[in-house]
Every structure is written in C-alpha cells, then in structure tokens.
CSV table of C-alpha atoms and ligand atoms in Angstrom, one decimal:
chain,number,residue,atom,x,y,z
V,1,UNK,CA,-1.5,15.9,-10.4
V,2,UNK,CA,2.2,15.4,-9.8
V,3,UNK,CA,4.9,17.7,-8.5
V,4,UNK,CA,8.6,17.5,-8.5
V,5,UNK,CA,10.5,19.7,-6.0
V,6,UNK,CA,14.1,19.7,-7.4
V,7,UNK,CA,17.5,20.4,-5.9
V,8,UNK,CA,16.5,21.7,-2.5
V,9,UNK,CA,18.2,21.0,0.8
V,10,UNK,CA,15.9,18.5,2.4
V,11,UNK,CA,15.9,18.8,6.2
V,12,UNK,CA,14.1,16.5,8.6
V,13,UNK,CA,14.5,16.1,12.3
V,14,UNK,CA,17.5,13.7,11.6
V,15,UNK,CA,18.8,14.3,8.1
V,16,UNK,CA,20.0,17.0,5.8
V,17,UNK,CA,20.9,16.4,2.1
V,18,UNK,CA,20.3,17.7,-1.4
V,19,UNK,CA,17.6,15.9,-3.3
V,20,UNK,CA,14.4,15.9,-5.3
V,21,UNK,CA,11.0,15.0,-3.9
V,22,UNK,CA,8.3,13.6,-6.1
V,23,UNK,CA,4.7,14.1,-5.1
V,24,UNK,CA,1.9,12.2,-6.7
V,25,UNK,CA,-1.6,13.2,-5.6
V,26,UNK,CA,-1.5,14.0,-1.9
V,27,UNK,CA,1.6,11.9,-1.0
V,28,UNK,CA,5.3,12.0,-1.3
V,29,UNK,CA,6.1,8.9,-3.5
V,30,UNK,CA,9.8,9.2,-4.1
V,31,UNK,CA,12.9,11.0,-2.9
V,32,UNK,CA,16.2,10.8,-4.8
V,33,UNK,CA,19.1,12.6,-6.4
V,34,UNK,CA,18.5,13.8,-9.9
V,35,UNK,CA,15.0,12.2,-10.3
V,36,UNK,CA,14.1,12.4,-14.0
V,37,UNK,CA,10.4,11.3,-13.8
V,38,UNK,CA,8.0,13.6,-15.7
V,39,UNK,CA,5.8,15.7,-13.5
V,40,UNK,CA,2.9,18.2,-14.1
V,41,UNK,CA,4.9,20.8,-12.3
V,42,UNK,CA,8.6,21.2,-11.4
V,43,UNK,CA,9.6,23.6,-8.6
V,44,UNK,CA,13.2,24.6,-8.5
V,45,UNK,CA,14.3,24.6,-4.8
V,46,UNK,CA,18.0,25.1,-5.4
V,47,UNK,CA,19.7,27.0,-2.6
V,48,UNK,CA,16.5,26.7,-0.5
V,49,UNK,CA,15.6,24.4,2.4
V,50,UNK,CA,12.7,21.9,2.1
V,51,UNK,CA,11.2,21.4,5.5
V,52,UNK,CA,8.2,19.3,6.5
V,53,UNK,CA,5.2,21.6,6.9
V,54,UNK,CA,5.0,23.3,10.2
V,55,UNK,CA,2.6,21.8,12.8
V,56,UNK,CA,1.1,24.2,15.4
V,57,UNK,CA,-0.6,22.2,18.1
V,58,UNK,CA,-1.9,25.2,20.0
V,59,UNK,CA,-4.3,27.6,18.3
V,60,UNK,CA,-7.6,29.3,19.2
V,61,UNK,CA,-9.4,30.2,16.1
V,62,UNK,CA,-12.9,31.6,16.3
V,63,UNK,CA,-12.8,31.3,20.1
V,64,UNK,CA,-15.2,33.1,22.4
V,65,UNK,CA,-13.4,34.6,25.4
V,66,UNK,CA,-14.4,37.3,27.9
V,67,UNK,CA,-17.4,38.6,25.9
V,68,UNK,CA,-15.7,38.7,22.5
V,69,UNK,CA,-14.3,36.2,20.0
V,70,UNK,CA,-10.7,35.8,18.8
V,71,UNK,CA,-10.2,37.8,15.6
V,72,UNK,CA,-9.1,35.0,13.3
V,73,UNK,CA,-11.6,32.4,12.2
V,74,UNK,CA,-10.6,29.1,10.6
V,75,UNK,CA,-10.3,30.8,7.2
V,76,UNK,CA,-8.2,33.8,8.0
V,77,UNK,CA,-6.2,32.0,10.6
V,78,UNK,CA,-5.3,29.0,8.5
V,79,UNK,CA,-4.4,31.2,5.5
V,80,UNK,CA,-2.1,33.2,7.8
V,81,UNK,CA,-0.7,29.9,9.1
V,82,UNK,CA,0.0,28.8,5.5
V,83,UNK,CA,1.8,32.1,4.7
V,84,UNK,CA,4.1,31.3,7.7
V,85,UNK,CA,4.9,27.8,6.7
V,86,UNK,CA,2.4,25.9,8.9
V,87,UNK,CA,0.3,23.2,7.2
V,88,UNK,CA,-1.4,21.6,10.2
V,89,UNK,CA,-3.0,23.1,13.2
V,90,UNK,CA,-4.5,21.4,16.2
V,91,UNK,CA,-7.1,23.8,17.7
V,92,UNK,CA,-9.2,23.5,20.8
V,93,UNK,CA,-12.9,22.6,21.0
V,94,UNK,CA,-14.5,23.7,24.2
V,95,UNK,CA,-17.0,21.7,26.3
V,96,UNK,CA,-19.1,24.3,28.1
V,97,UNK,CA,-20.7,23.3,31.4
V,98,UNK,CA,-23.7,21.0,30.9
V,99,UNK,CA,-22.6,20.1,27.3
V,100,UNK,CA,-21.6,16.7,26.0
V,101,UNK,CA,-18.1,16.4,24.4
V,102,UNK,CA,-19.9,15.3,21.2
V,103,UNK,CA,-21.9,18.5,21.1
V,104,UNK,CA,-18.7,20.6,21.7
V,105,UNK,CA,-16.9,18.7,18.9
V,106,UNK,CA,-19.8,19.2,16.5
V,107,UNK,CA,-19.8,23.0,17.2
V,108,UNK,CA,-16.1,23.3,16.5
V,109,UNK,CA,-16.2,21.0,13.4
V,110,UNK,CA,-18.8,23.5,12.0
V,111,UNK,CA,-16.5,26.4,12.6
V,112,UNK,CA,-13.7,24.7,10.6
V,113,UNK,CA,-15.6,23.0,7.8
V,114,UNK,CA,-15.6,24.9,4.5
V,115,UNK,CA,-13.2,27.4,6.0
V,116,UNK,CA,-9.8,25.8,6.9
V,117,UNK,CA,-7.3,26.1,4.2
V,118,UNK,CA,-4.9,23.6,5.8
V,119,UNK,CA,-5.4,20.3,7.7
V,120,UNK,CA,-6.6,20.5,11.3
V,121,UNK,CA,-7.4,18.5,14.3
V,122,UNK,CA,-8.9,19.2,17.7
V,123,UNK,CA,-8.0,18.8,21.3
V,124,UNK,CA,-11.0,18.7,23.6
V,125,UNK,CA,-11.2,21.1,26.5
V,126,UNK,CA,-13.1,19.5,29.4
V,127,UNK,CA,-14.6,21.9,31.8
V,128,UNK,CA,-16.9,19.4,33.6
V,129,UNK,CA,-16.1,15.8,34.2
V,130,UNK,CA,-19.1,13.5,34.9
V,131,UNK,CA,-19.2,9.7,34.6
V,132,UNK,CA,-20.8,10.2,31.2
V,133,UNK,CA,-18.1,12.6,30.1
V,134,UNK,CA,-15.5,10.1,31.1
V,135,UNK,CA,-17.1,7.5,28.8
V,136,UNK,CA,-17.3,10.1,26.1
V,137,UNK,CA,-13.5,10.6,26.3
V,138,UNK,CA,-13.1,7.0,25.1
V,139,UNK,CA,-15.4,7.6,22.2
V,140,UNK,CA,-13.6,10.8,21.2
V,141,UNK,CA,-10.2,9.0,21.2
V,142,UNK,CA,-11.8,6.5,18.8
V,143,UNK,CA,-12.9,9.4,16.6
V,144,UNK,CA,-9.4,10.8,16.4
V,145,UNK,CA,-9.7,13.4,19.1
V,146,UNK,CA,-6.9,11.9,21.2
V,147,UNK,CA,-6.0,14.7,23.5
V,148,UNK,CA,-7.8,16.6,26.2
V,149,UNK,CA,-6.9,20.0,27.6
V,150,UNK,CA,-7.6,20.7,31.3
V,151,UNK,CA,-7.2,23.9,33.2
V,152,UNK,CA,-5.8,24.5,36.6
V,153,UNK,CA,-6.6,28.2,36.2
V,154,UNK,CA,-9.8,30.3,35.5
V,155,UNK,CA,-11.9,29.1,38.5
V,156,UNK,CA,-15.6,29.1,37.7
V,157,UNK,CA,-15.0,29.1,34.0
V,158,UNK,CA,-12.5,26.4,32.9
V,159,UNK,CA,-10.8,25.2,36.0
V,160,UNK,CA,-11.1,21.6,37.1
V,161,UNK,CA,-10.4,20.4,40.7
V,162,UNK,CA,-7.6,18.0,41.4
V,163,UNK,CA,-10.0,15.0,41.7
V,164,UNK,CA,-11.5,15.6,38.3
V,165,UNK,CA,-8.0,16.1,36.8
V,166,UNK,CA,-6.8,12.9,38.4
V,167,UNK,CA,-9.9,10.9,37.1
V,168,UNK,CA,-9.2,12.3,33.6
V,169,UNK,CA,-5.6,11.3,33.8
V,170,UNK,CA,-6.5,7.8,34.9
V,171,UNK,CA,-8.9,7.5,32.0
V,172,UNK,CA,-6.2,8.3,29.5
V,173,UNK,CA,-4.3,5.3,30.9
V,174,UNK,CA,-7.1,3.1,29.6
V,175,UNK,CA,-8.0,4.9,26.3
V,176,UNK,CA,-4.6,6.0,25.1
V,177,UNK,CA,-5.4,9.7,25.1
V,178,UNK,CA,-3.1,12.5,26.3
V,179,UNK,CA,-3.9,15.2,28.8
V,180,UNK,CA,-2.6,18.7,28.0
V,181,UNK,CA,-2.5,21.0,31.0
V,182,UNK,CA,-2.8,24.7,31.4
V,183,UNK,CA,-0.7,24.9,34.6
V,184,UNK,CA,-1.3,28.0,36.7
V,185,UNK,CA,-2.7,28.0,40.2
V,186,UNK,CA,-6.0,29.7,39.4
V,187,UNK,CA,-7.2,30.1,43.0
V,188,UNK,CA,-4.0,32.0,44.0
V,189,UNK,CA,-4.2,34.2,40.9
V,190,UNK,CA,-7.8,35.1,41.5
V,191,UNK,CA,-7.0,36.3,45.0
V,192,UNK,CA,-4.1,38.4,43.7
V,193,UNK,CA,-6.2,39.9,40.9
V,194,UNK,CA,-9.0,40.9,43.4
V,195,UNK,CA,-6.3,42.4,45.7
V,196,UNK,CA,-4.7,44.4,42.9
V,197,UNK,CA,-8.0,45.8,41.7
V,198,UNK,CA,-9.0,46.7,45.2
V,199,UNK,CA,-5.8,48.7,45.6
V,200,UNK,CA,-6.5,50.6,42.4
V,201,UNK,CA,-3.9,48.8,40.3
V,202,UNK,CA,-5.7,48.5,37.0
V,203,UNK,CA,-3.0,48.9,34.3
V,204,UNK,CA,-2.2,46.0,31.9
V,205,UNK,CA,1.1,45.2,33.7
V,206,UNK,CA,-0.9,44.0,36.7
V,207,UNK,CA,-2.0,41.1,34.6
V,208,UNK,CA,1.6,39.8,34.8
V,209,UNK,CA,2.2,40.9,38.4
V,210,UNK,CA,-0.8,38.9,39.6
V,211,UNK,CA,0.3,35.7,37.8
V,212,UNK,CA,3.6,34.9,39.4
V,213,UNK,CA,6.0,32.4,38.0
V,214,UNK,CA,5.8,30.4,41.1
V,215,UNK,CA,2.0,29.9,40.6
V,216,UNK,CA,2.9,28.4,37.2
V,217,UNK,CA,5.7,26.2,38.7
V,218,UNK,CA,3.4,25.0,41.5
V,219,UNK,CA,0.7,23.9,39.1
V,220,UNK,CA,3.2,22.4,36.7
V,221,UNK,CA,4.6,20.3,39.6
V,222,UNK,CA,1.2,19.3,40.7
V,223,UNK,CA,0.1,18.3,37.2
V,224,UNK,CA,3.2,16.2,36.8
V,225,UNK,CA,2.7,14.6,40.2
V,226,UNK,CA,-0.9,13.7,39.5
V,227,UNK,CA,0.2,12.2,36.1
V,228,UNK,CA,2.9,10.2,37.9
V,229,UNK,CA,0.5,8.8,40.4
V,230,UNK,CA,-1.9,7.9,37.6
V,231,UNK,CA,1.0,6.4,35.7
V,232,UNK,CA,0.4,8.3,32.4
V,233,UNK,CA,2.2,10.9,30.3
V,234,UNK,CA,1.4,14.6,30.6
V,235,UNK,CA,1.9,17.5,28.2
V,236,UNK,CA,2.2,21.0,29.7
V,237,UNK,CA,1.0,23.7,27.3
V,238,UNK,CA,2.6,27.2,26.9
V,239,UNK,CA,5.3,26.8,29.5
V,240,UNK,CA,6.6,30.3,30.2
V,241,UNK,CA,8.6,30.4,33.4
V,242,UNK,CA,12.0,29.0,34.2
V,243,UNK,CA,10.6,27.9,37.6
V,244,UNK,CA,8.1,25.7,35.7
V,245,UNK,CA,10.7,24.4,33.4
V,246,UNK,CA,12.7,23.2,36.4
V,247,UNK,CA,9.7,21.0,37.4
V,248,UNK,CA,9.6,19.5,34.0
V,249,UNK,CA,13.3,18.9,33.9
V,250,UNK,CA,13.3,17.3,37.3
V,251,UNK,CA,10.5,14.9,36.2
V,252,UNK,CA,12.2,14.0,33.0
V,253,UNK,CA,15.5,13.4,34.8
V,254,UNK,CA,13.6,10.8,36.8
V,255,UNK,CA,12.4,9.2,33.6
V,256,UNK,CA,8.8,10.4,33.7
V,257,UNK,CA,7.0,10.9,30.4
V,258,UNK,CA,6.5,14.7,31.1
V,259,UNK,CA,6.4,16.9,28.0
V,260,UNK,CA,6.1,20.6,27.5
V,261,UNK,CA,5.8,23.2,24.8
V,262,UNK,CA,6.8,26.8,24.9
V,263,UNK,CA,5.8,29.6,22.5
V,264,UNK,CA,7.7,32.3,20.5
V,265,UNK,CA,6.3,35.1,22.7
V,266,UNK,CA,8.2,33.7,25.7
V,267,UNK,CA,11.4,33.4,23.7
V,268,UNK,CA,11.3,36.9,22.1
V,269,UNK,CA,9.2,39.2,24.4
V,270,UNK,CA,9.4,39.9,28.1
V,271,UNK,CA,7.8,41.7,31.1
V,272,UNK,CA,9.2,45.0,29.9
V,273,UNK,CA,6.6,45.0,27.1
V,274,UNK,CA,3.9,45.5,29.7
V,275,UNK,CA,5.5,48.8,30.6
V,276,UNK,CA,5.1,50.3,27.2
V,277,UNK,CA,3.2,53.7,27.4
V,278,UNK,CA,-0.5,54.1,27.8
V,279,UNK,CA,-2.6,51.0,27.2
V,280,UNK,CA,0.0,49.4,24.8
V,281,UNK,CA,0.8,46.8,27.4
V,282,UNK,CA,-2.6,45.2,26.6
V,283,UNK,CA,-1.1,43.8,23.4
V,284,UNK,CA,0.9,41.3,25.4
V,285,UNK,CA,-1.9,40.3,27.9
V,286,UNK,CA,-1.9,36.5,27.6
V,287,UNK,CA,-1.8,33.7,30.1
V,288,UNK,CA,0.7,32.8,31.3
V,289,UNK,CA,2.2,36.3,31.0
V,290,UNK,CA,5.5,37.3,29.6
V,291,UNK,CA,8.4,36.8,32.0
V,292,UNK,CA,11.8,38.3,32.7
V,293,UNK,CA,14.4,38.6,29.9
V,294,UNK,CA,16.6,36.1,31.6
V,295,UNK,CA,13.9,33.5,31.2
V,296,UNK,CA,14.4,33.5,27.4
V,297,UNK,CA,17.9,31.9,27.7
V,298,UNK,CA,16.6,29.2,30.1
V,299,UNK,CA,13.8,28.3,27.7
V,300,UNK,CA,16.2,28.2,24.7
V,301,UNK,CA,18.4,25.9,26.8
V,302,UNK,CA,15.4,23.7,27.6
V,303,UNK,CA,14.6,23.5,23.8
V,304,UNK,CA,18.1,22.6,22.9
V,305,UNK,CA,18.4,19.9,25.6
V,306,UNK,CA,14.9,18.4,25.0
V,307,UNK,CA,13.5,19.4,28.3
V,308,UNK,CA,11.0,21.3,26.1
V,309,UNK,CA,9.8,19.3,23.1
V,310,UNK,CA,7.7,21.6,21.0
V,311,UNK,CA,7.1,25.2,20.0
V,312,UNK,CA,3.5,26.1,19.4
V,313,UNK,CA,1.9,29.6,19.2
V,314,UNK,CA,-1.2,29.8,21.4
V,315,UNK,CA,-2.4,32.0,18.6
V,316,UNK,CA,-5.4,33.8,20.1
V,317,UNK,CA,-5.6,37.3,18.6
V,318,UNK,CA,-7.7,40.1,19.8
V,319,UNK,CA,-7.7,43.6,18.2
V,320,UNK,CA,-6.6,46.5,20.3
V,321,UNK,CA,-9.7,48.4,18.9
V,322,UNK,CA,-12.9,47.2,20.5
V,323,UNK,CA,-11.4,44.0,22.0
V,324,UNK,CA,-8.4,44.7,24.1
V,325,UNK,CA,-10.0,48.0,25.1
V,326,UNK,CA,-12.7,46.0,27.0
V,327,UNK,CA,-10.1,46.0,29.8
V,328,UNK,CA,-9.2,49.7,29.9
V,329,UNK,CA,-9.5,50.6,33.5
V,330,UNK,CA,-9.5,46.9,34.6
V,331,UNK,CA,-6.7,44.6,33.4
V,332,UNK,CA,-8.7,41.6,34.3
V,333,UNK,CA,-11.2,42.3,31.5
V,334,UNK,CA,-8.5,42.5,28.8
V,335,UNK,CA,-9.1,39.4,26.5
V,336,UNK,CA,-6.2,37.1,27.0
V,337,UNK,CA,-4.2,36.2,23.9
V,338,UNK,CA,-2.0,37.5,21.0
V,339,UNK,CA,-1.4,36.7,17.4
V,340,UNK,CA,1.4,34.3,16.4
V,341,UNK,CA,0.3,31.6,13.9
V,342,UNK,CA,2.0,33.3,11.0
V,343,UNK,CA,5.3,34.3,12.5
V,344,UNK,CA,6.4,31.2,14.3
V,345,UNK,CA,8.7,29.6,11.8
V,346,UNK,CA,10.5,32.7,10.8
V,347,UNK,CA,11.0,33.9,14.4
V,348,UNK,CA,12.3,30.5,15.6
V,349,UNK,CA,14.5,30.1,12.5
V,350,UNK,CA,16.0,33.5,12.9
V,351,UNK,CA,16.3,33.6,16.7
V,352,UNK,CA,17.0,29.9,17.1
V,353,UNK,CA,19.0,28.5,14.1
V,354,UNK,CA,20.7,31.7,12.8
V,355,UNK,CA,21.8,32.7,16.3
V,356,UNK,CA,23.2,29.2,17.0
V,357,UNK,CA,20.8,28.3,19.8
V,358,UNK,CA,19.4,25.2,18.1
V,359,UNK,CA,20.4,23.1,15.1
V,360,UNK,CA,18.5,23.1,11.9
V,361,UNK,CA,17.4,19.5,12.6
V,362,UNK,CA,16.2,20.6,16.0
V,363,UNK,CA,14.3,23.4,14.4
V,364,UNK,CA,12.4,20.9,12.3
V,365,UNK,CA,11.9,18.6,15.3
V,366,UNK,CA,10.4,21.4,17.5
V,367,UNK,CA,8.1,22.9,14.9
V,368,UNK,CA,6.9,19.8,13.1
V,369,UNK,CA,8.2,16.3,14.0
V,370,UNK,CA,7.9,16.2,17.7
V,371,UNK,CA,4.4,17.7,17.8
V,372,UNK,CA,3.4,15.2,15.1
V,373,UNK,CA,4.7,12.3,17.2
V,374,UNK,CA,3.3,13.5,20.5
V,375,UNK,CA,-0.2,14.1,19.1
V,376,UNK,CA,-0.6,11.0,16.9
V,377,UNK,CA,0.1,12.5,13.4
V,378,UNK,CA,3.4,10.9,12.7
V,379,UNK,CA,4.5,9.6,10.1
V,380,UNK,CA,1.6,10.9,8.0
V,381,UNK,CA,2.7,14.4,9.1
V,382,UNK,CA,6.0,15.8,10.5
V,383,UNK,CA,8.5,14.5,8.1
V,384,UNK,CA,9.5,14.2,4.5
V,385,UNK,CA,9.4,10.5,3.5
V,386,UNK,CA,7.8,8.3,0.9
V,387,UNK,CA,4.2,7.6,2.0
V,388,UNK,CA,3.9,10.8,4.1
V,389,UNK,CA,1.5,13.6,3.2
V,390,UNK,CA,3.1,16.0,0.8
V,391,UNK,CA,3.1,18.9,3.3
V,392,UNK,CA,6.3,20.8,2.6
V,393,UNK,CA,7.7,24.3,3.0
V,394,UNK,CA,10.3,25.7,0.6
V,395,UNK,CA,12.1,28.1,2.8
V,396,UNK,CA,14.5,30.9,1.8
V,397,UNK,CA,17.0,31.2,4.6
V,398,UNK,CA,18.4,34.5,3.3
V,399,UNK,CA,15.1,36.3,2.7
V,400,UNK,CA,14.7,39.3,5.1
V,401,UNK,CA,11.2,40.2,6.3
V,402,UNK,CA,10.2,43.1,8.5
V,403,UNK,CA,7.3,41.9,10.6
V,404,UNK,CA,4.3,44.2,10.6
V,405,UNK,CA,0.5,44.0,11.1
V,406,UNK,CA,0.2,45.8,7.7
V,407,UNK,CA,1.8,43.0,5.7
V,408,UNK,CA,1.0,39.9,7.7
V,409,UNK,CA,-2.3,38.1,7.0
V,410,UNK,CA,-3.6,37.6,10.5
V,411,UNK,CA,-6.9,39.6,11.0
V,412,UNK,CA,-5.7,41.7,13.9
V,413,UNK,CA,-4.8,45.4,14.1
V,414,UNK,CA,-1.3,45.1,15.7
V,415,UNK,CA,1.6,42.7,15.9
V,416,UNK,CA,3.6,42.1,19.0
V,417,UNK,CA,6.8,42.0,16.9
V,418,UNK,CA,6.0,45.1,14.9
V,419,UNK,CA,9.1,46.4,13.1
V,420,UNK,CA,11.3,43.4,14.0
V,421,UNK,CA,13.4,42.1,11.1
V,422,UNK,CA,13.8,38.4,10.6
V,423,UNK,CA,16.0,36.6,8.1
V,424,UNK,CA,14.6,33.4,6.8
V,425,UNK,CA,11.0,33.1,5.4
V,426,UNK,CA,8.6,30.9,3.6
V,427,UNK,CA,8.7,31.0,-0.1
V,428,UNK,CA,6.4,28.2,-1.3
V,429,UNK,CA,4.1,26.0,0.7
V,430,UNK,CA,2.6,22.6,-0.3
V,431,UNK,CA,-0.3,21.1,1.5
V,432,UNK,CA,-1.2,17.5,0.6
V,433,UNK,CA,0.3,17.9,-2.8
V,434,UNK,CA,-1.3,21.3,-3.6
V,435,UNK,CA,0.8,24.4,-3.8
V,436,UNK,CA,-1.1,26.7,-1.4
V,437,UNK,CA,1.5,29.5,-1.2
V,438,UNK,CA,3.4,30.2,-4.4
V,439,UNK,CA,6.4,32.5,-4.1
V,440,UNK,CA,4.6,34.3,-1.3
V,441,UNK,CA,1.1,34.4,-2.9
V,442,UNK,CA,-1.8,32.4,-1.4
V,443,UNK,CA,-3.1,30.0,-4.1
V,444,UNK,CA,-4.9,27.6,-1.8
V,445,UNK,CA,-8.6,27.5,-1.0
V,446,UNK,CA,-10.7,28.0,2.1
V,447,UNK,CA,-12.3,24.6,2.9
V,448,UNK,CA,-9.5,22.5,1.3
V,449,UNK,CA,-8.2,21.5,4.7
V,450,UNK,CA,-9.3,18.2,6.2
V,451,UNK,CA,-10.1,17.1,9.7
V,452,UNK,CA,-7.3,14.8,10.9
V,453,UNK,CA,-8.2,11.7,12.8
V,454,UNK,CA,-5.2,11.4,15.1
V,455,UNK,CA,-3.9,8.1,16.6
V,456,UNK,CA,-4.0,7.2,20.3
V,457,UNK,CA,-0.7,6.5,22.1
W,1,LIG,ZN1,-4.2,28.5,24.7
C-alpha cells in the first residue's frame, strides 16, 4: 500500500515548506516537490498543514483510581486521540505494592492489546522500591520501557520517600532510563486536606485550596536537587504553577538537564472554574489543581523560551455521573482527572499559534518532536523525514470547531472546554501509513496500534 500526500505545507520542529510526501508501507520513503511516482492513493493537502503525528506522553487509559476506573479504555481513548491528531500515546503502567514491575507491565499490556488504535508505549509507575525492583528497572529499560514515574504525593498509595526516589534516580544513571516526577508535597497536602474537612470545607474548590502552588514548587525543587546530586536528568510531569516553573528555569539556567511538561488545562482554565455553581467544580478536580489566570501567561512564556519542553494532556476522564459524584460532600473523594486527549492539538494551535504566543515550528516541537526525543522515540516518531514512521496529521488551520462532549469522542459526559470555539482542526490522520481518520471520520481499527519499544538515553 502506498500513499502520496500532495501539495501540503509540511511543518516540522525546524522546517516549513510546500511539498509531497510519499509513504510506502508503514514508512515515509520520499519527500519532494511535484513527486510524480504512482501511488495507491493520493491525498490532496493543498492549503493544509502536514504535521508529524501528535505524541501525548501522559495519559491514563483504563486506570483504577479512588474506587472507580477512568472512563476511556485503550479503544475509546486512542480513537479519540486519533480524531484529535495524536498518533502515539505513552500511558502509565502501575506497580501496586507487593507486585513486580513485570507483573504490572503484563497487566497494562493486556489492557492495550487488541484495543489501541494508535501506537503506544508505557512509563512504569513505581510505588515500592526493593533491591529486586531496582534490578527489574534495568530489565524494563532493555524491554523498551525506558521511563519510570515516581510520586512525591499521595502518601500511603503512590508516594515514595526521598531515599527511594534517590535510589531510583541513581539507577537510571546506570541503565539509561528517565525518571518522571509527580512533584507535590504529599505530606503537607494530606494535613491541609484533613484540616479542611474537619472545618466542614467539603466543596470541590477545597481540592485546589489544599494543594498550594508552593507545595508543588517545593517538591519540584527537591526532585531537581535529588537528580542533580545523582547526576541524572529529570522530567517533571504536569507542571502547573509558576512557582514550580521558576524552579525548573533556575535549574536549566545552571545547565542542569531538568525537563518539564505542562498541559492544556493549565493554559486555558483557572481556579475560577472551581467556583462554578453547585458541584460543577468537580469537573476540574485534578492534581495539581488549576491555578490563577496570571499563571497561564507564565506557562506560555516558559513554553516559548524552552523552560517547558512538552505539552501532554494527563488525560484521565471520569464522568460527572456516578464517578465525580463519589466526592459529593467530601472533595477528597472526587476522582482526580479530566479529559483532554482529543482536544490538545486544536487548543494549543488556536491558543498558542494563532494568538502569536508560539511559532508553528514550536507547536510541532512541543506536541510531537520534543516528547519523541525525550522519551526515546525519535526519529522513528516526532518528525516527517524519509525512514520515519508515516504518522502524519493533515491539519486545516481555518476549520472552526465548537468543543462539546456531544461531538467529541472521549467516553465522558462533560467537557472542561464545553462551548469554546477553536480555529484549526485535524482533517486526516495517518498512522504508520494507514489513514485512520479520513476527513473527520474514523477509518482505523481497534488493535492496529503497536507497543513501542523505546530507546534508553
Ligand atoms: Zn497523570
């Protein structure tokens, strides 16, 4: 099967030009101007952008949390991702206490197999670090699971102590893995949560008020300091607070390999959303929480100046009905998370590129190229080049879309951006040479996605 994408404006992290892309089988085999080779199918991309497929390195599909499970599984979640122009996800496998990492990986591989419509990899969440688990980290890196997520929050559930975190960091110095950190001071937050509940403060907004920006900044600083002592890189996930960004910026100014991602919710939503009437604020209960409106500008600046390197979604949807309502009368029981896997590219294009906050090349870098490089997928993924996987998005920069839970494909009964109009949307999506979204219609197949063995540093 061959495919010729003709006349589009090809955009990578560094280039922008009009050209044709030839795809043979699963790979891009040639790029040129006015290619005349015969192909099984020709797609006219005139007046459209051709981007490398989006890479979302932070998703939680089919994830148990707080007595329920995130509403999208690997089928619905990856189909929604495809509609939004994302062709690769890196999800999180979870090691529960007493479990080996291998057992955890097997469990998550089963969730994805036969279901994922796009390619996927896994980070491994470590919740218990023994000598044996340390050795297993090496084996996982060899198997292509080259990043590990640790938590400084959720004591008793996910949180690791500093000694364990430090040991894991040291280990990645030997095995070439990368540590991803959920940086919030869990001990402090737990005390604040108990205090709020004891005072009868149970509404959703107290989720945010008990997770101060300084608790994120403190943990971000500590995580970077531990990585500095260990002499290894570190990647901070879902950075939300400008106080935390200052810690990353300071470290990078000193030349440390500190990396961080932020997410669209922190760029487009804010604390005010928690004050929506009734229980509506629960829609935005996620960790870290939404911050002040002023934070949005700081984060955009961080993205523009490369103090932040990636935009992922932390897609972790829970329905209002029967899921978020578990926390009616007690904000601490609201499942943490919100949907976002499908809306990332349009939101960031509209709010970032169209509004002049970031360049078109930077958009591609933040949503595809940099995550591919940081997480061992480049140059197979993350660019448009001969030899790379034919993962491409044909993007209509003038198409207007009104975001709504009714028309989006994520399996969740609300959308945090309900009613917002964005200009710029996916038209056609190609995953390893197969057209999986054809002029807005899903033509892919559940189970067609492959597990990605990622490289070590
Ligand atoms: Zn997450």
